[in-house]
Coordinates of C-alpha atoms and ligand atoms in Angstrom, one line a residue:
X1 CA 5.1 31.3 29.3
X2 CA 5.5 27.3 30.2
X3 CA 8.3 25.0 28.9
X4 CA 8.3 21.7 30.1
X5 CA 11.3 19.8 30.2
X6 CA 11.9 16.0 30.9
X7 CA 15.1 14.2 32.2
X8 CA 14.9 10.4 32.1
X9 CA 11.6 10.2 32.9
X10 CA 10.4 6.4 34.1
X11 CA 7.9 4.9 35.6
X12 CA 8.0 1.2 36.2
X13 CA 5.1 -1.2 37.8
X14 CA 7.1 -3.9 39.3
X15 CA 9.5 -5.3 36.3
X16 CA 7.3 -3.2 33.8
X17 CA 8.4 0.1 32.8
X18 CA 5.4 1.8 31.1
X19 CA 8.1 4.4 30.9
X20 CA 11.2 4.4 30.0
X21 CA 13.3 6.6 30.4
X22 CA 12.2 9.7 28.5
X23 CA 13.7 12.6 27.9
X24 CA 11.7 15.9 25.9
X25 CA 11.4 19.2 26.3
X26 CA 8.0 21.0 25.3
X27 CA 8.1 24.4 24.1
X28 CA 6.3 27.2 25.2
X29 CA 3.2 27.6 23.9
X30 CA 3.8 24.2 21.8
X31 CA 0.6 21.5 21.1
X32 CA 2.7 18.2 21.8
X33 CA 0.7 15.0 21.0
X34 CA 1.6 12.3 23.0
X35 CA 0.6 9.2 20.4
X36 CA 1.2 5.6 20.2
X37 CA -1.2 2.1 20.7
X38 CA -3.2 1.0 23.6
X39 CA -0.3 0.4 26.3
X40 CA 2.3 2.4 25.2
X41 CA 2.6 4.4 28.2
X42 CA 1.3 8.1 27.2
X43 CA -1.1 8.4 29.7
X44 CA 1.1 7.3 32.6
X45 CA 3.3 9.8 31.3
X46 CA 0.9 12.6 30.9
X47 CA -0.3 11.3 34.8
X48 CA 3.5 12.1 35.6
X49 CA 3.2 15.2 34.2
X50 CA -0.2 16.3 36.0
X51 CA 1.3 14.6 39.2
X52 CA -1.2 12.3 39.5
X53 CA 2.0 9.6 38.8
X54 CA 4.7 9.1 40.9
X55 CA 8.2 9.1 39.0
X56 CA 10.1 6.0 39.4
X57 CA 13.1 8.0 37.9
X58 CA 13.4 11.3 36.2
X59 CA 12.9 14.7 36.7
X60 CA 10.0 16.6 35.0
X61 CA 10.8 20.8 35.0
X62 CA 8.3 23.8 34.6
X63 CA 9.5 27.1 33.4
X64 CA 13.1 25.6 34.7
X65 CA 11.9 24.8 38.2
X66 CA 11.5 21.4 39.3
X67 CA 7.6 20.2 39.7
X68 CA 7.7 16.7 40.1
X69 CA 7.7 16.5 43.8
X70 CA 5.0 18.9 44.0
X71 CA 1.2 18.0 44.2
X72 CA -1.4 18.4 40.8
X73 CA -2.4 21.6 42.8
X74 CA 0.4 23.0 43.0
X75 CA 1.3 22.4 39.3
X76 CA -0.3 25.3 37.3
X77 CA -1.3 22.5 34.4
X78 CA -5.0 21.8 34.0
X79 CA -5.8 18.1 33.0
X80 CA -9.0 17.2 30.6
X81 CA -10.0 13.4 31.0
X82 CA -11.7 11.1 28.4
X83 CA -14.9 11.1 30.6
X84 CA -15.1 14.6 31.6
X85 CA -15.4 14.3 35.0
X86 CA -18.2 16.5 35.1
X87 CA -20.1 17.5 38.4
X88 CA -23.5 15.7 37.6
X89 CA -25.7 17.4 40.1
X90 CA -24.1 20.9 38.7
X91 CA -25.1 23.5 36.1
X92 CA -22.9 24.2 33.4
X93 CA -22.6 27.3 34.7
X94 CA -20.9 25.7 37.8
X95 CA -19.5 23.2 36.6
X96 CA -17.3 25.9 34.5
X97 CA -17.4 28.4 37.5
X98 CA -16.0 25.7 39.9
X99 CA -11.9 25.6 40.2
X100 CA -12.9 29.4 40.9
X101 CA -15.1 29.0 43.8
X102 CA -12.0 26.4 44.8
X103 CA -9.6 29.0 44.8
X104 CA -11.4 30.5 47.3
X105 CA -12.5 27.9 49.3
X106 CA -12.9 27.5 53.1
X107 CA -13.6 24.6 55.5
X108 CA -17.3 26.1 55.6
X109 CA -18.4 25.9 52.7
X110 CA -19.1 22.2 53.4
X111 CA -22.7 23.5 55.5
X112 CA -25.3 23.0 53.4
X113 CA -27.2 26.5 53.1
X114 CA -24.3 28.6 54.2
X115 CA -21.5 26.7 51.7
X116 CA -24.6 27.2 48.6
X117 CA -24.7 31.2 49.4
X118 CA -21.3 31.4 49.0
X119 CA -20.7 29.6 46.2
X120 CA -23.2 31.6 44.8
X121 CA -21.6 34.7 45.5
X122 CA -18.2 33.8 44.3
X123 CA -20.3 32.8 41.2
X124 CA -21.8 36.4 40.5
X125 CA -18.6 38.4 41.5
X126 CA -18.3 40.4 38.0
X127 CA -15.0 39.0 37.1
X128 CA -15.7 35.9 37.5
X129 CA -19.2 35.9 35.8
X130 CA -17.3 37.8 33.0
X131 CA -14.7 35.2 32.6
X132 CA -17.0 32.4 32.9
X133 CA -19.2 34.1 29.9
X134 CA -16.9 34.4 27.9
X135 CA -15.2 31.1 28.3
X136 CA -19.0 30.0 26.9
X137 CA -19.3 32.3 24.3
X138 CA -15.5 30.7 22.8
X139 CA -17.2 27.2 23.6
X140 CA -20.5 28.5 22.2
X141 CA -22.6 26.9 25.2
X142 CA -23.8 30.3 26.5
X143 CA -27.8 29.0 25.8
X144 CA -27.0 25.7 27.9
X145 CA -25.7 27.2 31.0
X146 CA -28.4 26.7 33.4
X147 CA -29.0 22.9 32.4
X148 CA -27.3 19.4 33.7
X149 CA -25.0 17.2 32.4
X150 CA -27.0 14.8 31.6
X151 CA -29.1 16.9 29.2
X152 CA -26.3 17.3 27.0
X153 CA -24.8 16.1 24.0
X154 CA -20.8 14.2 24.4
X155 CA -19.7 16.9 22.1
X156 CA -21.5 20.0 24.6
X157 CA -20.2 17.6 27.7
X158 CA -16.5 17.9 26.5
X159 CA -16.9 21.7 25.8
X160 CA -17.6 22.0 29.3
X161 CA -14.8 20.3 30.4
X162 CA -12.7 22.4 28.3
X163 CA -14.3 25.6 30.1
X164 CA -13.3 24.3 33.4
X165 CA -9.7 23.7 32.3
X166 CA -10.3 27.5 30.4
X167 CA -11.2 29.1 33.1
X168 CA -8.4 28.1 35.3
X169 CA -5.6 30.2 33.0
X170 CA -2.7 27.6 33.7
X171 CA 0.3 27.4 31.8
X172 CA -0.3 24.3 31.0
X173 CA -3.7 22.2 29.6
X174 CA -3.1 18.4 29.8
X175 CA -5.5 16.1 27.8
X176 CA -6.0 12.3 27.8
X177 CA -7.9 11.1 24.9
X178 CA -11.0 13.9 25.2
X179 CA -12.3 13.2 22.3
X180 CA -12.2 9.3 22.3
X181 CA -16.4 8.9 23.5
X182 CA -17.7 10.8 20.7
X183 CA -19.0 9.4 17.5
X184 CA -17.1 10.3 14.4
X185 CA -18.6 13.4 13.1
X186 CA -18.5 15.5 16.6
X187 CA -14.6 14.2 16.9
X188 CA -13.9 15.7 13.5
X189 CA -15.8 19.5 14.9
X190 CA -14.1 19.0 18.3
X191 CA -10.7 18.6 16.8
X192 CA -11.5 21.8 15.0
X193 CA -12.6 23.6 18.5
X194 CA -9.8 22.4 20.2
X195 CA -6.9 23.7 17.4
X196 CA -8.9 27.0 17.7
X197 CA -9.1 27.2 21.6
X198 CA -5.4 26.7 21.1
X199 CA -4.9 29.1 18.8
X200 CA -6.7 32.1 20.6
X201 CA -6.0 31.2 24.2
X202 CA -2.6 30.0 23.4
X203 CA -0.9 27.7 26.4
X204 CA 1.2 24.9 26.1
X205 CA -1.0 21.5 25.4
X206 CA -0.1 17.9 25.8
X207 CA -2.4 15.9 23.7
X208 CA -2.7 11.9 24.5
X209 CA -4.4 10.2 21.8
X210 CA -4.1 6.9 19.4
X211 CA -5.3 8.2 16.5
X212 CA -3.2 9.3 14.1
X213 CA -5.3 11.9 12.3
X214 CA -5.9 13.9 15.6
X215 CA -2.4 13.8 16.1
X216 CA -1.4 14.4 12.1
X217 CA -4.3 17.6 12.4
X218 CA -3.6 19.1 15.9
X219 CA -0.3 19.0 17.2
X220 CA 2.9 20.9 16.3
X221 CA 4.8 18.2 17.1
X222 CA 4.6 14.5 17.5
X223 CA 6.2 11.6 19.9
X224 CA 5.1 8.8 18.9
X225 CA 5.7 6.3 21.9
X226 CA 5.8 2.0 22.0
X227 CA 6.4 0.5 24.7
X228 CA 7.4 3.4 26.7
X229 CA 10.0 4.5 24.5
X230 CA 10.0 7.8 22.1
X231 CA 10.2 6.4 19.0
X232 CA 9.8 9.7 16.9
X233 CA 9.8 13.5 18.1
X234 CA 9.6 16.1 15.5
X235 CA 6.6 17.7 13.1
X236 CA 3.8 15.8 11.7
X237 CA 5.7 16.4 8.1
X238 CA 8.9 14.8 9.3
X239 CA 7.1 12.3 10.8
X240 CA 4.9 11.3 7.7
X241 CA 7.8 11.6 5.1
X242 CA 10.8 11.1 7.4
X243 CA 10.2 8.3 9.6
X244 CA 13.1 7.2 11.8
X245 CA 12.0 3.2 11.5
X246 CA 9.4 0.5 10.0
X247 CA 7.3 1.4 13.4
X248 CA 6.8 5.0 12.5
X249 CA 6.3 4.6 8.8
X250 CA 3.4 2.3 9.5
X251 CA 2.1 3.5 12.3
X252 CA 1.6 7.1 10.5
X253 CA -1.0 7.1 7.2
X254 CA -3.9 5.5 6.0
X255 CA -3.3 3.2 4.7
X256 CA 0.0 2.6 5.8
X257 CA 3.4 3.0 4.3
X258 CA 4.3 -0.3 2.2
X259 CA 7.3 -2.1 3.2
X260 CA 8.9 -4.4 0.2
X261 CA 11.9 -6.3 0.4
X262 CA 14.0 -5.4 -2.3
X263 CA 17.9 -5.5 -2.9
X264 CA 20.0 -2.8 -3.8
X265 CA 21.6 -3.2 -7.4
X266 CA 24.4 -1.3 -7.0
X267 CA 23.8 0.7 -9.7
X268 CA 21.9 3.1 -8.3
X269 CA 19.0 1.1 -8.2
X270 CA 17.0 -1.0 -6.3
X271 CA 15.2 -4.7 -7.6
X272 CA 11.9 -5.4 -6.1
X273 CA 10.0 -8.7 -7.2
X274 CA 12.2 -8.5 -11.0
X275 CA 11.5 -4.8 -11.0
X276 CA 14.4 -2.9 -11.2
X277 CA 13.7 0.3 -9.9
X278 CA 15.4 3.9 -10.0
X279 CA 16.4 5.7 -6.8
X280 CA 16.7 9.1 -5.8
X281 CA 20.1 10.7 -5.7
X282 CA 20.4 10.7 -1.9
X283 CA 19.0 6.6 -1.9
X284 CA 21.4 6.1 -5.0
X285 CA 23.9 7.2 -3.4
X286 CA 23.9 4.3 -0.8
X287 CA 24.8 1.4 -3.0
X288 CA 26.6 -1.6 -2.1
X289 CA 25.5 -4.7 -4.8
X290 CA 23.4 -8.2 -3.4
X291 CA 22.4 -6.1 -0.2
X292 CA 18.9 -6.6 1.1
X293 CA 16.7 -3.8 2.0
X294 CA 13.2 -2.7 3.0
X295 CA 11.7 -0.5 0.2
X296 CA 9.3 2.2 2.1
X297 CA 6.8 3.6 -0.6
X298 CA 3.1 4.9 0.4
X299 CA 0.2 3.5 -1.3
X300 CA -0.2 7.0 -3.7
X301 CA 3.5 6.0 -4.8
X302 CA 2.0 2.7 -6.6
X303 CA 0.3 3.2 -9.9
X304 CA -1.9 0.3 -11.2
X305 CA -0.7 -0.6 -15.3
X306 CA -1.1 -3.6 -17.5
X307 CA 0.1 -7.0 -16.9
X308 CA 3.7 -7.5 -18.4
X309 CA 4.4 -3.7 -18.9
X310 CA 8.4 -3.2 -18.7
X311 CA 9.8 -1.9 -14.9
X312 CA 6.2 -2.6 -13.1
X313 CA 6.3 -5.6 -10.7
X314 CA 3.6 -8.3 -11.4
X315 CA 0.5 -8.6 -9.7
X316 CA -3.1 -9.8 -8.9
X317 CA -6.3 -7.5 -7.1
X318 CA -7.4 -8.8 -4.9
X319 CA -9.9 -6.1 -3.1
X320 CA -10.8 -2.7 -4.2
X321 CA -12.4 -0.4 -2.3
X322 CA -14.5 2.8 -3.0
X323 CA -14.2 5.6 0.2
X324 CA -15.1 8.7 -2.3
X325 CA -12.6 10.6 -3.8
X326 CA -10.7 7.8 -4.2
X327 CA -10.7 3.8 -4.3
X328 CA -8.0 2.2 -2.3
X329 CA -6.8 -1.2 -4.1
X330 CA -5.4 -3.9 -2.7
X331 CA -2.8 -6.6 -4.8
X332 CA -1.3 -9.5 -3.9
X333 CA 2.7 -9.5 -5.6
X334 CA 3.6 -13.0 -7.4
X335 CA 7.4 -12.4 -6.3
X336 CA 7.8 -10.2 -3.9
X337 CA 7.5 -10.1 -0.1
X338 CA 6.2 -7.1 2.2
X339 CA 6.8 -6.6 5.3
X340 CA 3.2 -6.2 6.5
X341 CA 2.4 -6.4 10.4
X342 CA 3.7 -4.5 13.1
X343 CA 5.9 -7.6 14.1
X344 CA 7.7 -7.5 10.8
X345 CA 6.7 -10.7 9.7
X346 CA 6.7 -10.8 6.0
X347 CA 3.2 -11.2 3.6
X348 CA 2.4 -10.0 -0.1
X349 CA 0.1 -7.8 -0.3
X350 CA 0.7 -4.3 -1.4
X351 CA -2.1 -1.3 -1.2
X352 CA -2.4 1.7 -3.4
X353 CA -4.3 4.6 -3.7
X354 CA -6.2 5.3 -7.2
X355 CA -7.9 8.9 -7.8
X356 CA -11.8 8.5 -8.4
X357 CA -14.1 5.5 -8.7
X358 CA -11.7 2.8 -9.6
X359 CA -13.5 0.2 -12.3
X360 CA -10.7 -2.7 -11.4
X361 CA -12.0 -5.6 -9.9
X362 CA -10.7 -8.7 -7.8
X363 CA -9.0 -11.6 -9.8
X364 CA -7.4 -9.0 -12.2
X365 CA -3.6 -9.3 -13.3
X366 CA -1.5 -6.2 -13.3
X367 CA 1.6 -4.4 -13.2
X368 CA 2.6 -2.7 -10.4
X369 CA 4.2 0.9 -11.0
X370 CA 6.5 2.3 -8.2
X371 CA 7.4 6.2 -8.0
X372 CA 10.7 6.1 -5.9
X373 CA 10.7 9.8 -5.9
X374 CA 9.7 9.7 -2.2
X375 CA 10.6 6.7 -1.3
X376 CA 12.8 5.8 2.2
X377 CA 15.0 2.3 2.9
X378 CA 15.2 0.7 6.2
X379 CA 17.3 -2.3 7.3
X380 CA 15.7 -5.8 7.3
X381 CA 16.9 -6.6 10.0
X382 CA 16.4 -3.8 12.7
X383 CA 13.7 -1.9 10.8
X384 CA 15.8 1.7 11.7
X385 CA 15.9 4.0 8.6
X386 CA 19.3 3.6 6.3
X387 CA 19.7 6.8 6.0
Ligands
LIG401 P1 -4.3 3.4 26.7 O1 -4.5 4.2 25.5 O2 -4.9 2.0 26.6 O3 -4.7 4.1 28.0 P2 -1.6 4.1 27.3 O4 -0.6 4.2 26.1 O5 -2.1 5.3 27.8 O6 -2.8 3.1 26.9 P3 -0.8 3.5 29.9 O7 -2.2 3.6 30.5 O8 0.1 4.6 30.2 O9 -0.9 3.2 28.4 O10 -0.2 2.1 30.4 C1 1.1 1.7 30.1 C2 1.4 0.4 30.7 O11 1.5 0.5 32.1 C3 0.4 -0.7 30.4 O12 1.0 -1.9 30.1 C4 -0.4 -0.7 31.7 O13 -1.0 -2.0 31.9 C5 0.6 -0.4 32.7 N1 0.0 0.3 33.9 C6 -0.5 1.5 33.9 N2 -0.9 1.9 35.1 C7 -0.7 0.8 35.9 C8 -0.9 0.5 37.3 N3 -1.4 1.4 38.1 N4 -0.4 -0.7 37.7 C9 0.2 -1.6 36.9 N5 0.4 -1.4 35.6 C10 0.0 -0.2 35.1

């Protein structure tokens, strides 16, 4: 059992606070992702959470006592860095075996021959052989365990850091970015051993990454930081098709949300570029004529028809991409304005998803089809969610 709670957490390096001010509580035997851009602050506060940070304010609670006063060690959380951290000069068998033979170390164990034996015989106590075998067989590196780092693959170096964190049993597995040196197609299989590991050792995990698949695939919940602030907590659903602001709803899908300024009609409606656009009962609800809005639709919400056809808002291609299954297609709107970038300064360019091997090229003139069904309105001006 480990629930983590935090109480105004904050960490500030002189007049920056990486953190600010954040308050969560983890749930026991919950996989929290920690996500958010380069600088945001997640690993300082996953650092506070290991104790390897000092708080500048805040209080950080395990299993309703207070830990963060207390050294890493005395902590019960096991951290997993980006680099592994791996003993180089070490088997894999010892490098998994190791925060065992710690548990029982003594000031000896520093002499050279006498320090090996007993390492050694820690190693082959029964128990701890046992454990240490079957923390491989989960990890499937029982064939590599006599062998060195360096003879293995990124992939086969992070599964041995995972052992080592296994084989510990804490309450709590902390993880900064493990997956973030490995090429493409091992990330994809190690965010599928990792969801499995826990699955069937269960644990409560705090996940730091910046990518937003990992933290769409792996974690029961999302907080998805900026500049040291929580801007979203809750499931990678509600985070996908109920963000809180313009941030979250481009920061989560690829491609990303697309933001047009539109007015609402009062009539239940919304115009976007001379479009004039139905809403759904909840957004129709909202109406108040001449007022500006942003429009929030994702690119499979924009359907690609002829120039001039009735209700679709005019348009040219300008790119269109093939990734497989679908093509993704780019158009630049004659008369209506997106927000685009992260800074909320305006362009015109609109993306949309197409089933299939799309035969539109650049240069063509459209019409531009929105489905409101899903759609979500945000205020120009602060970019928080109207609703
Ligand atoms: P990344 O993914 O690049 O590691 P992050 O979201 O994990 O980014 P942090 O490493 O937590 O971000 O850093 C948050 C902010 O705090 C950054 O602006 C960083 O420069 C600053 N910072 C972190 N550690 C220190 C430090 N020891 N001294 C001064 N500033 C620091």
């Amino acid at each position: 059992m480990a629930s983590i709670k935090l109480a105004g957490v904050t960490r500030a390096f002189g007049p920056k606070r990486a953190v600010d001010n954040i308050s969560l509580d983890v749930k026991d035997g919950e996989f929290l992702v920690l996500l958010g851009p380069s600088g945001c602050g997640k690993s300082t506060l996953l650092r506070m959470l290991a104790g390897l940070e000092t708080l500048t304010d805040g209080e950080i609670h395990l299993n309703g006592s207070r830990v963060d006063l207390l050294p890493p060690s005395a902590r019960d959380m096991a951290f997993v860095f980006q680099s592994y951290a791996l003993y180089p000069h070490m088997t894999v068998r010892r490098n998994i075996t190791f925060p065992l033979i710690m548990r029982h170390h003594r000031w000896w164990f520093h002499i050279p021959l006498i320090g090996h034996l007993a390492k050694r015989r820690i190693e082959r106590q029964p128990d701890v052989a046992e454990l240490v075998d079957r923390t491989a067989r989960i990890l499937a590196l029982t064939p590599m365990m006599h062998q060195l780092p360096k003879t293995l693959s990124g992939g086969q170096r992070q599964r041995v850091a995972l052992g080592r964190a296994m084989v510990r049993k804490p309450e709590v597995f902390l993880m900064d970015e493990p997956l973030s040196n490995l090429d493409a197609k091992l990330r994809t299989a190690m965010r599928a051993e990792i969801i499995k590991l826990h699955q069937q050792v269960g644990g409560t995990f705090v996940y730091v990454t910046h990518d937003q698949i990992e933290a769409m695939t792996m974690g029961t919940r999302i907080a998805l930081m900026r500049d040291g602030v929580v801007q979203q907590l809750g499931t990678p659903r509600d985070i996908y098709a109920d963000p809180v602001n313009t941030y979250v709803a481009r920061f989560i899908g690829t491609p990303p949300m697309n933001l047009l300024t539109a007015e609402l009609d009062g009539r239940g409606g919304v115009v976007a570029g001379g479009a004039v656009l139905g809403l759904p009962g909840p957004l129709a609800s909202l109406q108040s004529a001449d007022k500006a809005v942003v429009l929030g639709v994702r690119p499979a919400a924009l359907a690609i028809r002829p120039a001039g056809e009735p209700g679709t808002l005019a348009g040219e291609v300008t790119l269109v991409e093939h990734i497989g299954a679908e093509s993704l297609i780019t158009m630049k709107l004659a008369s209506t304005r997106t927000l685009h970038s992260e800074d909320g300064s305006a362009a015109d360019e609109v993306i949309a998803t197409s089933p299939g091997y799309s035969e539109l090229s650049a240069g063509l003139q459209v019409g531009v089809a929105v489905d409101t069904t899903d759609a979500v309105l945000f205020h120009p001006g602060t970019g928080e969610r109207l609703w």
